[in-house]
Short mmCIF file of C-alpha atoms in Angstrom, two decimals:
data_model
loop_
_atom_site.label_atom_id
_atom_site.label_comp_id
_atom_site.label_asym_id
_atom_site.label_seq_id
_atom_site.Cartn_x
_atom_site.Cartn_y
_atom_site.Cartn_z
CA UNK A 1 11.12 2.46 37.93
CA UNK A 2 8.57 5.33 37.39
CA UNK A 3 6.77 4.99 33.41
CA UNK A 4 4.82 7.65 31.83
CA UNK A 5 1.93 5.54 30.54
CA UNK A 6 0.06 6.78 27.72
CA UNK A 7 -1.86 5.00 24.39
CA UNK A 8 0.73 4.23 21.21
CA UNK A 9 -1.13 7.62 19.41
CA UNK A 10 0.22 9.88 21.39
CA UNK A 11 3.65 7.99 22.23
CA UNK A 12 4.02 7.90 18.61
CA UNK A 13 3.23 11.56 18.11
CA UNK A 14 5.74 12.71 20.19
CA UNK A 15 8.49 9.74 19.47
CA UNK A 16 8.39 11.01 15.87
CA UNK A 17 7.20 14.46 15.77
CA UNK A 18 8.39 15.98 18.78
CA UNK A 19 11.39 18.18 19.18
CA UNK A 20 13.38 15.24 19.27
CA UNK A 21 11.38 13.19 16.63
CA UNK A 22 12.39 10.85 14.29
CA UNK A 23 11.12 12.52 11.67
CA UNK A 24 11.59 16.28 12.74
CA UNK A 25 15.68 16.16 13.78
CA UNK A 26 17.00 17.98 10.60
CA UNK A 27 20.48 16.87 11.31
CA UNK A 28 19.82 12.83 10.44
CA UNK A 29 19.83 10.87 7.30
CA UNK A 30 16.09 11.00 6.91
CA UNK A 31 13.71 8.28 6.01
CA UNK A 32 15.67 6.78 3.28
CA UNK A 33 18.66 5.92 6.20
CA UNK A 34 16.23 3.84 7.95
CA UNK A 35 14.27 2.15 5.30
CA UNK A 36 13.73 1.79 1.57
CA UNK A 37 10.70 2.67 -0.22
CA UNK A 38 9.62 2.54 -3.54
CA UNK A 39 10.74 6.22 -4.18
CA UNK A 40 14.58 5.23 -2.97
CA UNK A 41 14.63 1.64 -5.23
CA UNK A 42 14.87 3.40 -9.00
CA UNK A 43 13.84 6.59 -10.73
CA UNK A 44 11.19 4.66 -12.58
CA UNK A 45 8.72 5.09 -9.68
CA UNK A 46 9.32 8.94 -10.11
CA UNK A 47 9.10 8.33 -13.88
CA UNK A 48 5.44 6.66 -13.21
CA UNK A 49 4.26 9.23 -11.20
CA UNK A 50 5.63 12.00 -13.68
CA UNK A 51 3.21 9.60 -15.98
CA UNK A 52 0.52 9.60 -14.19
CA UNK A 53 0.95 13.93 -13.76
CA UNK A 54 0.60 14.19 -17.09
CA UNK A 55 -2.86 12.25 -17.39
CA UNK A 56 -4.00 14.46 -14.80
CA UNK A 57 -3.19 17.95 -16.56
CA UNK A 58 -4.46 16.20 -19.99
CA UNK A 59 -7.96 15.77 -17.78
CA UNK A 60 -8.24 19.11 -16.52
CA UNK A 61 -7.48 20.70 -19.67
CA UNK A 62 -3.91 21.84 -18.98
CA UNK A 63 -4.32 24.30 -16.20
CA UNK A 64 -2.28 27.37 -15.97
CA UNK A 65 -0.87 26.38 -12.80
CA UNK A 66 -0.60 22.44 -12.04
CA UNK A 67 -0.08 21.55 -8.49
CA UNK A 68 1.86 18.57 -7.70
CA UNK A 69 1.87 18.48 -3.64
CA UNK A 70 4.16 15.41 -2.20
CA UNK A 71 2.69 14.79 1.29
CA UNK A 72 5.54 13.09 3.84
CA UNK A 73 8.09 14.42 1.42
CA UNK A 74 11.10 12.98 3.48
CA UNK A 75 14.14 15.09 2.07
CA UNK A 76 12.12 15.83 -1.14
CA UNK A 77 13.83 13.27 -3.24
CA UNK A 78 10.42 12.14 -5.07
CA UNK A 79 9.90 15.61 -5.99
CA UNK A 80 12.95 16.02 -7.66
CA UNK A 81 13.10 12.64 -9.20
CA UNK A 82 9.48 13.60 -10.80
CA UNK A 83 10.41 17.41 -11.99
CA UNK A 84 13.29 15.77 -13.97
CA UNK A 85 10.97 13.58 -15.42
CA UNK A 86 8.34 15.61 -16.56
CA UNK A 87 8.43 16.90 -20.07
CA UNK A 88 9.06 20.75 -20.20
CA UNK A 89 5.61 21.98 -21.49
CA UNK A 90 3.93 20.31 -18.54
CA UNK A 91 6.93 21.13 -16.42
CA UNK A 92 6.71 25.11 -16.92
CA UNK A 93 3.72 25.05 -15.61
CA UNK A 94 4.15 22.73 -12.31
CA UNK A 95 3.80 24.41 -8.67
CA UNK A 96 5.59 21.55 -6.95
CA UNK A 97 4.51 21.36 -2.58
CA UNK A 98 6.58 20.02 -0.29
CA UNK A 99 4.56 18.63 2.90
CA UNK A 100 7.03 17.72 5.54
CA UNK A 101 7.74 18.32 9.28
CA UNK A 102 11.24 18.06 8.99
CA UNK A 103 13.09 21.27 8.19
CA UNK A 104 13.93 21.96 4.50
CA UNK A 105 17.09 19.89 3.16
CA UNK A 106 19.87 21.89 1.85
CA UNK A 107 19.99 22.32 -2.31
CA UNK A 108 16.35 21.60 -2.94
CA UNK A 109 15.17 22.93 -5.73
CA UNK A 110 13.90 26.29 -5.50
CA UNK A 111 10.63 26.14 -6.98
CA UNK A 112 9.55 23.58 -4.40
CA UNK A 113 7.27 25.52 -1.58
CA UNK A 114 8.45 23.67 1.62
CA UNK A 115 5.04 23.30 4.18
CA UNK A 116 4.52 21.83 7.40
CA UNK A 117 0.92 21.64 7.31
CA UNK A 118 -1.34 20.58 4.09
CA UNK A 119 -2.67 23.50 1.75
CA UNK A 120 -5.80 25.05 2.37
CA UNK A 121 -8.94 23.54 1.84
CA UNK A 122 -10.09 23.97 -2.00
CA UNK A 123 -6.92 25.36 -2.28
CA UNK A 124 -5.01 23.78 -5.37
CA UNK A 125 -5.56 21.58 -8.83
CA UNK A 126 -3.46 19.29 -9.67
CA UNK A 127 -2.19 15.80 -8.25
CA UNK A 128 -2.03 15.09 -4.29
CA UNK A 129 0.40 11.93 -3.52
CA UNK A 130 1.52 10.45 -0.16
CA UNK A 131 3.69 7.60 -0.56
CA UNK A 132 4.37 5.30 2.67
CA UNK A 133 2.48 8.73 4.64
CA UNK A 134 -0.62 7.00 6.18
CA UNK A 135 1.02 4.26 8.12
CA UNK A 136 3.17 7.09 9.83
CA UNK A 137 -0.16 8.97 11.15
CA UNK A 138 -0.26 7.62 14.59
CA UNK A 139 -3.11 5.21 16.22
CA UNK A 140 -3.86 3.72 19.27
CA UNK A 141 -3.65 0.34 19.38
CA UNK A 142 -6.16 -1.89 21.22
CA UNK A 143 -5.68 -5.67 22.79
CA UNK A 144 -8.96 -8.23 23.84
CA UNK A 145 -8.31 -9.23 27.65
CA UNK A 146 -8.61 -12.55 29.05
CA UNK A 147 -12.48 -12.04 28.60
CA UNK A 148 -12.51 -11.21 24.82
CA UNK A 149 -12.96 -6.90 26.00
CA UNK A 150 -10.89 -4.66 23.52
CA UNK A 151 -8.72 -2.24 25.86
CA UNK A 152 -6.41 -0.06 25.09
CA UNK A 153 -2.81 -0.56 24.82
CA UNK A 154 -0.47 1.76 27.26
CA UNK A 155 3.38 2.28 26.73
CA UNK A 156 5.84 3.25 28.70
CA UNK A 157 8.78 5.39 27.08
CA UNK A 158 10.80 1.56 26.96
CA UNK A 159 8.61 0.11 24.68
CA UNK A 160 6.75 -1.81 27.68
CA UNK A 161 2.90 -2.40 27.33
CA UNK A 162 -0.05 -2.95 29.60
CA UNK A 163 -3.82 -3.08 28.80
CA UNK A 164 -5.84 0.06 29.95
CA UNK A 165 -9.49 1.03 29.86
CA UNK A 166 -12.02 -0.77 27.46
CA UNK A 167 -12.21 0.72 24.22
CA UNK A 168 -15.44 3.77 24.04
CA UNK A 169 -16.99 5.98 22.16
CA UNK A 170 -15.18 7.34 18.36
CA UNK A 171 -12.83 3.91 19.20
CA UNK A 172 -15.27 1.40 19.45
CA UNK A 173 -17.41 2.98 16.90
CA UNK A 174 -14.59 2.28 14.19
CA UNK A 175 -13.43 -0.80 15.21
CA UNK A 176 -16.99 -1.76 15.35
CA UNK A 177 -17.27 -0.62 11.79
CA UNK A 178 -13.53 -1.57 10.21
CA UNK A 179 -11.88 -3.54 12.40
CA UNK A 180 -14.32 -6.00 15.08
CA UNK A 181 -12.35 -7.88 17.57
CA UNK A 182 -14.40 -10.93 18.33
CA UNK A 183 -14.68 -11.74 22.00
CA UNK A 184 -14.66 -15.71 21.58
CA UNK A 185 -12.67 -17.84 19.32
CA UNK A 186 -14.19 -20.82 17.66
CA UNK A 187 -14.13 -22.70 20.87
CA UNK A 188 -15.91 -20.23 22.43
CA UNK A 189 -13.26 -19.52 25.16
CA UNK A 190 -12.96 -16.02 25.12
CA UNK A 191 -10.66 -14.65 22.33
CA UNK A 192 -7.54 -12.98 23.82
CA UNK A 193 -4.40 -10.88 22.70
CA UNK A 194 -5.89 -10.08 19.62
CA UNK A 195 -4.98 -6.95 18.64
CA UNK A 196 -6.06 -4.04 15.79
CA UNK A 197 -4.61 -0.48 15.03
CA UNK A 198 -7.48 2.26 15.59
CA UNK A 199 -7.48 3.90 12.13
CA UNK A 200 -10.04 6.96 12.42
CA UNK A 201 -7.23 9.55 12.99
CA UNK A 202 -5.46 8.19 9.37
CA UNK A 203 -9.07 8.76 8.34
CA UNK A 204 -9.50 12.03 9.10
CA UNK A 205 -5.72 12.58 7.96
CA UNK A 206 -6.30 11.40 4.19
CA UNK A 207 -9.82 13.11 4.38
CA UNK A 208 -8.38 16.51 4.89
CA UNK A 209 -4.89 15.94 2.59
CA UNK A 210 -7.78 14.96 -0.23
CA UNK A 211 -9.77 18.53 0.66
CA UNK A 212 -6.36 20.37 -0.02
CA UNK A 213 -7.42 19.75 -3.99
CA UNK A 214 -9.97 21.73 -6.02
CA UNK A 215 -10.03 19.44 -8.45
CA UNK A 216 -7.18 16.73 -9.84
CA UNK A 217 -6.14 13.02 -8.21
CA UNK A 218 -5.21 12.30 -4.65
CA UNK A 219 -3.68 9.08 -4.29
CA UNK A 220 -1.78 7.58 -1.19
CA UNK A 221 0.13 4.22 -1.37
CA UNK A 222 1.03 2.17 1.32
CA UNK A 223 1.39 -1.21 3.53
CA UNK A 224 -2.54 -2.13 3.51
CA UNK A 225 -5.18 -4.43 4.85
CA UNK A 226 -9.24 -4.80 3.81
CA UNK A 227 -12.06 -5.49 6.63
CA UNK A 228 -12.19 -9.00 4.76
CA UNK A 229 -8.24 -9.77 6.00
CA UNK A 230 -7.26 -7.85 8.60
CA UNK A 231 -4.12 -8.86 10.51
CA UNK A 232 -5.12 -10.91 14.21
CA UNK A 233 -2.72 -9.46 16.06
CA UNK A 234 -2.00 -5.99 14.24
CA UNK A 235 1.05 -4.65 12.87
CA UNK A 236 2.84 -2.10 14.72
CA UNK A 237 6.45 -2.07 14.42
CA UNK A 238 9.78 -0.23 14.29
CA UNK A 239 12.57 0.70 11.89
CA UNK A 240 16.17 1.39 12.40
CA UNK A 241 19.04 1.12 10.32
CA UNK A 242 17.11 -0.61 7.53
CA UNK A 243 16.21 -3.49 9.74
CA UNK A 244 12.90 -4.07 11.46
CA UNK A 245 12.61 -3.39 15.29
CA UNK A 246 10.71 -3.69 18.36
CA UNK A 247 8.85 -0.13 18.17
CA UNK A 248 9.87 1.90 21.16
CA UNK A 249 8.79 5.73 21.36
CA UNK A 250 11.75 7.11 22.64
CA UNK A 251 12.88 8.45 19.16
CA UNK A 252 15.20 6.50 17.93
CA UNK A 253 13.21 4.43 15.40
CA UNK A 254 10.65 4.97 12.86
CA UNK A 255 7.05 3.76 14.49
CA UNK A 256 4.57 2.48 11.88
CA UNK A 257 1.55 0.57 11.05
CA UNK A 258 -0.10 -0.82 7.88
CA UNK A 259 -3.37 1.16 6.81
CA UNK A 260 -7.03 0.27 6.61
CA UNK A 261 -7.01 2.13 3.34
CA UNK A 262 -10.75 0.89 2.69
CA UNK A 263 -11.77 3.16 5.72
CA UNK A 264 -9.65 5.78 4.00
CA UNK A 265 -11.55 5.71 1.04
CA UNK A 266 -14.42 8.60 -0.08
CA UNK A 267 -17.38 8.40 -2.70
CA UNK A 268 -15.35 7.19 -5.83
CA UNK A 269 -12.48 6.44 -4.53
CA UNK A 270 -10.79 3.12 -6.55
CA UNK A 271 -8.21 0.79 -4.79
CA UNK A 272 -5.64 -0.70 -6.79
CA UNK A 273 -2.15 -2.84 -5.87
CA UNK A 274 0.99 -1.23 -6.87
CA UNK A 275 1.53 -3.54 -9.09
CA UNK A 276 -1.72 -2.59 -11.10
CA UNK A 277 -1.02 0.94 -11.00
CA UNK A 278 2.33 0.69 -11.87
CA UNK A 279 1.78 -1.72 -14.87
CA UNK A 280 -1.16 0.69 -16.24
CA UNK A 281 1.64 3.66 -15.85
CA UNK A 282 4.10 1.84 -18.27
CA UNK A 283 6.50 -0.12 -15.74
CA UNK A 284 6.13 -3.66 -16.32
CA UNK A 285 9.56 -5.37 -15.67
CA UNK A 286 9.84 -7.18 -18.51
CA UNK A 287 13.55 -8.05 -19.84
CA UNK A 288 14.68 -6.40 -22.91
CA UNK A 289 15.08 -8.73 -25.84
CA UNK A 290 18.25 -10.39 -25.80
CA UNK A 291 18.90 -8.94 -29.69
CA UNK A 292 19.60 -5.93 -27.58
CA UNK A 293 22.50 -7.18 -25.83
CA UNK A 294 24.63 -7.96 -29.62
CA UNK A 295 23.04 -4.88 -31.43
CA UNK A 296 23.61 -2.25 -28.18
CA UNK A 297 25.44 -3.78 -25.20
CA UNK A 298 25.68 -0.81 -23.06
CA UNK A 299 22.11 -0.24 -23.92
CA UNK A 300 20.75 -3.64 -23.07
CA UNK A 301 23.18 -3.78 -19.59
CA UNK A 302 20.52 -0.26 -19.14
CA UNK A 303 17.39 -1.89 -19.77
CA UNK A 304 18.19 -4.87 -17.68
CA UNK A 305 18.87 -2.72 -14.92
CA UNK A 306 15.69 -0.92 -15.16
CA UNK A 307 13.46 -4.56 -15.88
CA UNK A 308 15.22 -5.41 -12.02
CA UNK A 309 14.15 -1.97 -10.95
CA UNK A 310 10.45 -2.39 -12.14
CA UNK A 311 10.07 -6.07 -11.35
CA UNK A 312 11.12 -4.69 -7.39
CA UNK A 313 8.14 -2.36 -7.52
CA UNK A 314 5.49 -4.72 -8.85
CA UNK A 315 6.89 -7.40 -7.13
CA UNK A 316 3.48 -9.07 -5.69
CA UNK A 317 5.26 -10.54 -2.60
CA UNK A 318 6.81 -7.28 -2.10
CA UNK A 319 6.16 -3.69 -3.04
CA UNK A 320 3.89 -4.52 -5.60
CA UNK A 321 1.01 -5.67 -2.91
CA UNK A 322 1.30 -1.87 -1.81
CA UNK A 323 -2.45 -0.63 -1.52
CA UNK A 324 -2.85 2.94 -3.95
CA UNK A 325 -5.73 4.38 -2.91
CA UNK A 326 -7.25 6.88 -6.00
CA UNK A 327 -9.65 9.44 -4.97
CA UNK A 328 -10.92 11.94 -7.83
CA UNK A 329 -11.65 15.35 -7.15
CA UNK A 330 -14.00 17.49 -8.91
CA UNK A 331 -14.97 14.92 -11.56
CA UNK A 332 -12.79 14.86 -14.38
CA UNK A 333 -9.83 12.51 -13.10
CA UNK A 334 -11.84 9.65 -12.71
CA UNK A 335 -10.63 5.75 -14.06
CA UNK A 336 -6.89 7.40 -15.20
CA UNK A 337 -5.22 4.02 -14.86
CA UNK A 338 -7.98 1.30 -15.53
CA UNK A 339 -9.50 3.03 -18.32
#
């Protein structure tokens, strides 16, 4: 059998963002028929970032035009979820971005510009947000060998590996820096199958989504790992169907990989759980008083539902251990949710 060998970066590249991608086939469910993220569990996570909107306008002094660009918009569902929550004198003034490969979904709302590519440099002020966007931006992955080298990781189109070339130049560099692979283990035999995702090119990705803003927030939120903890043996993996897969780059599942969001991170930048930023946004998921339920029983049944909702998000086994990175542009947005 004849395999076209290449690193997981590009496999992944064209596995989900070819002309047969995962991501760019306009005729499938999208994301949310695959897997559910905070944006698909309850309206409350649109409600929070409607919140957090707001603070940003209030910093910059209530801009003429407010920019609110959703990077990896999926089918734009966050977007809408978040112009229905905002209240009208903020929401008059909202130019709402769509950043998505996929082709536009049918019934959008008009005001939201559809992109394929981020917004110039400098280009906008408001609030940048990429939910579950990073660990999508594909990475090579690279494996020690039997004598503790880091190589890189080749696929085949079947999801079949074999180690490659030792890890150089830009590669090494960064997992020098973020992510060292130690060639013994305590015993000192020589420490191998240990494996790390090559982060620079989510780097560079988050760098450039953050230079889209004059001034405002940028803030991404995803699966993440610190230098201090970083997984042994990595974290690639595939989605299909709402169940986790073997990743294989042939298209038919979602290929991802949790983020070094502390290599992410600019001057200023603050790091926060989802369950921090969440909490310091007003969703808490704590159950209405049970006086509710005999004074307003349709209204408690509501607020119980929503307590389950927010205690899903801030869940810290669970989508409350997301990583938000928080990087302030211009100045004036620092410390909006630990202040």
């Amino acid at each position: 059998m004849t395999h076209d060998w290449c690193g997981w970066r590009d496999a992944t590249e064209r596995a989900l963002y070819g002309p047969s991608g995962f991501y760019t086939r306009g005729d499938g469910p999208g994301p949310a028929g695959h897997f559910r993220t905070s944006v698909h569990v309850s309206p409350l996570y649109a409600e929070a970032l409607a919140t957090l909107l707001c603070r940003v306008d209030a910093a910059l002094g209530s801009p003429a035009e407010l920019a609110l660009v959703d990077v990896g918009a999926g089918r734009g569902e966050l977007l809408t979820g978040v112009l229905a929550a905002l209240p009208e004198p903020v929401c008059a003034r909202v130019r709402p971005y769509a950043v998505e490969r996929a082709p536009r979904p049918a019934g959008l709302d008009e005001r939201v510009t559809w992109r394929a590519e981020l917004p110039a440099p400098g280009s906008l002020t408001g609030l940048l947000f990429a939910n579950e966007w990073l660990d999508n931006v594909p990475v090579d992955v690279a494996e020690t060998d039997g004598n503790g080298v880091p190589r890189l990781v080749l696929v085949s189109p079947d999801g079949t590996e074999r180690l490659g070339d030792p890890v150089t130049g830009a590669d090494a560099d960064w997992l020098a820096r973020w992510w060292p692979l130690p060639h013994c283990a305590p015993d000192h035999a020589p420490a191998s199958g240990l494996r790390a995702e090559i982060g620079h090119p989510r780097d560079a990705a988050w760098s450039r989504a953050v230079r889209a803003l004059r001034a405002g927030l940028a803030v991404t939120a995803d699966y993440a790992h610190s230098r201090d903890a970083r997984p042994p043996y990595g974290t690639l993996t595939g989605f299909r169907e709402g169940r986790e897969v073997r990743p294989v780059p042939d298209g038919t599942c979602d290929i991802t990989a949790h983020v070094a969001l502390d290599a992410c991170a600019g001057p200023g930048a603050e790091h926060l759980t989802q369950r921090q930023a969440l909490h310091a946004l007003g969703i808490d998921g704590r159950r209405p008083p049970l006086s509710l339920a005999s004074s307003d029983p349709a209204a408690y049944v509501r607020a119980l539902g929503a307590a389950g909702a927010a205690a899903e998000l801030t869940d810290p086994a669970g989508l409350g251990s997301f990583g938000w990175l928080l990087q302030p542009v211009g100045g004036s947005c620092t410390g909006l949710l630990t202040r």
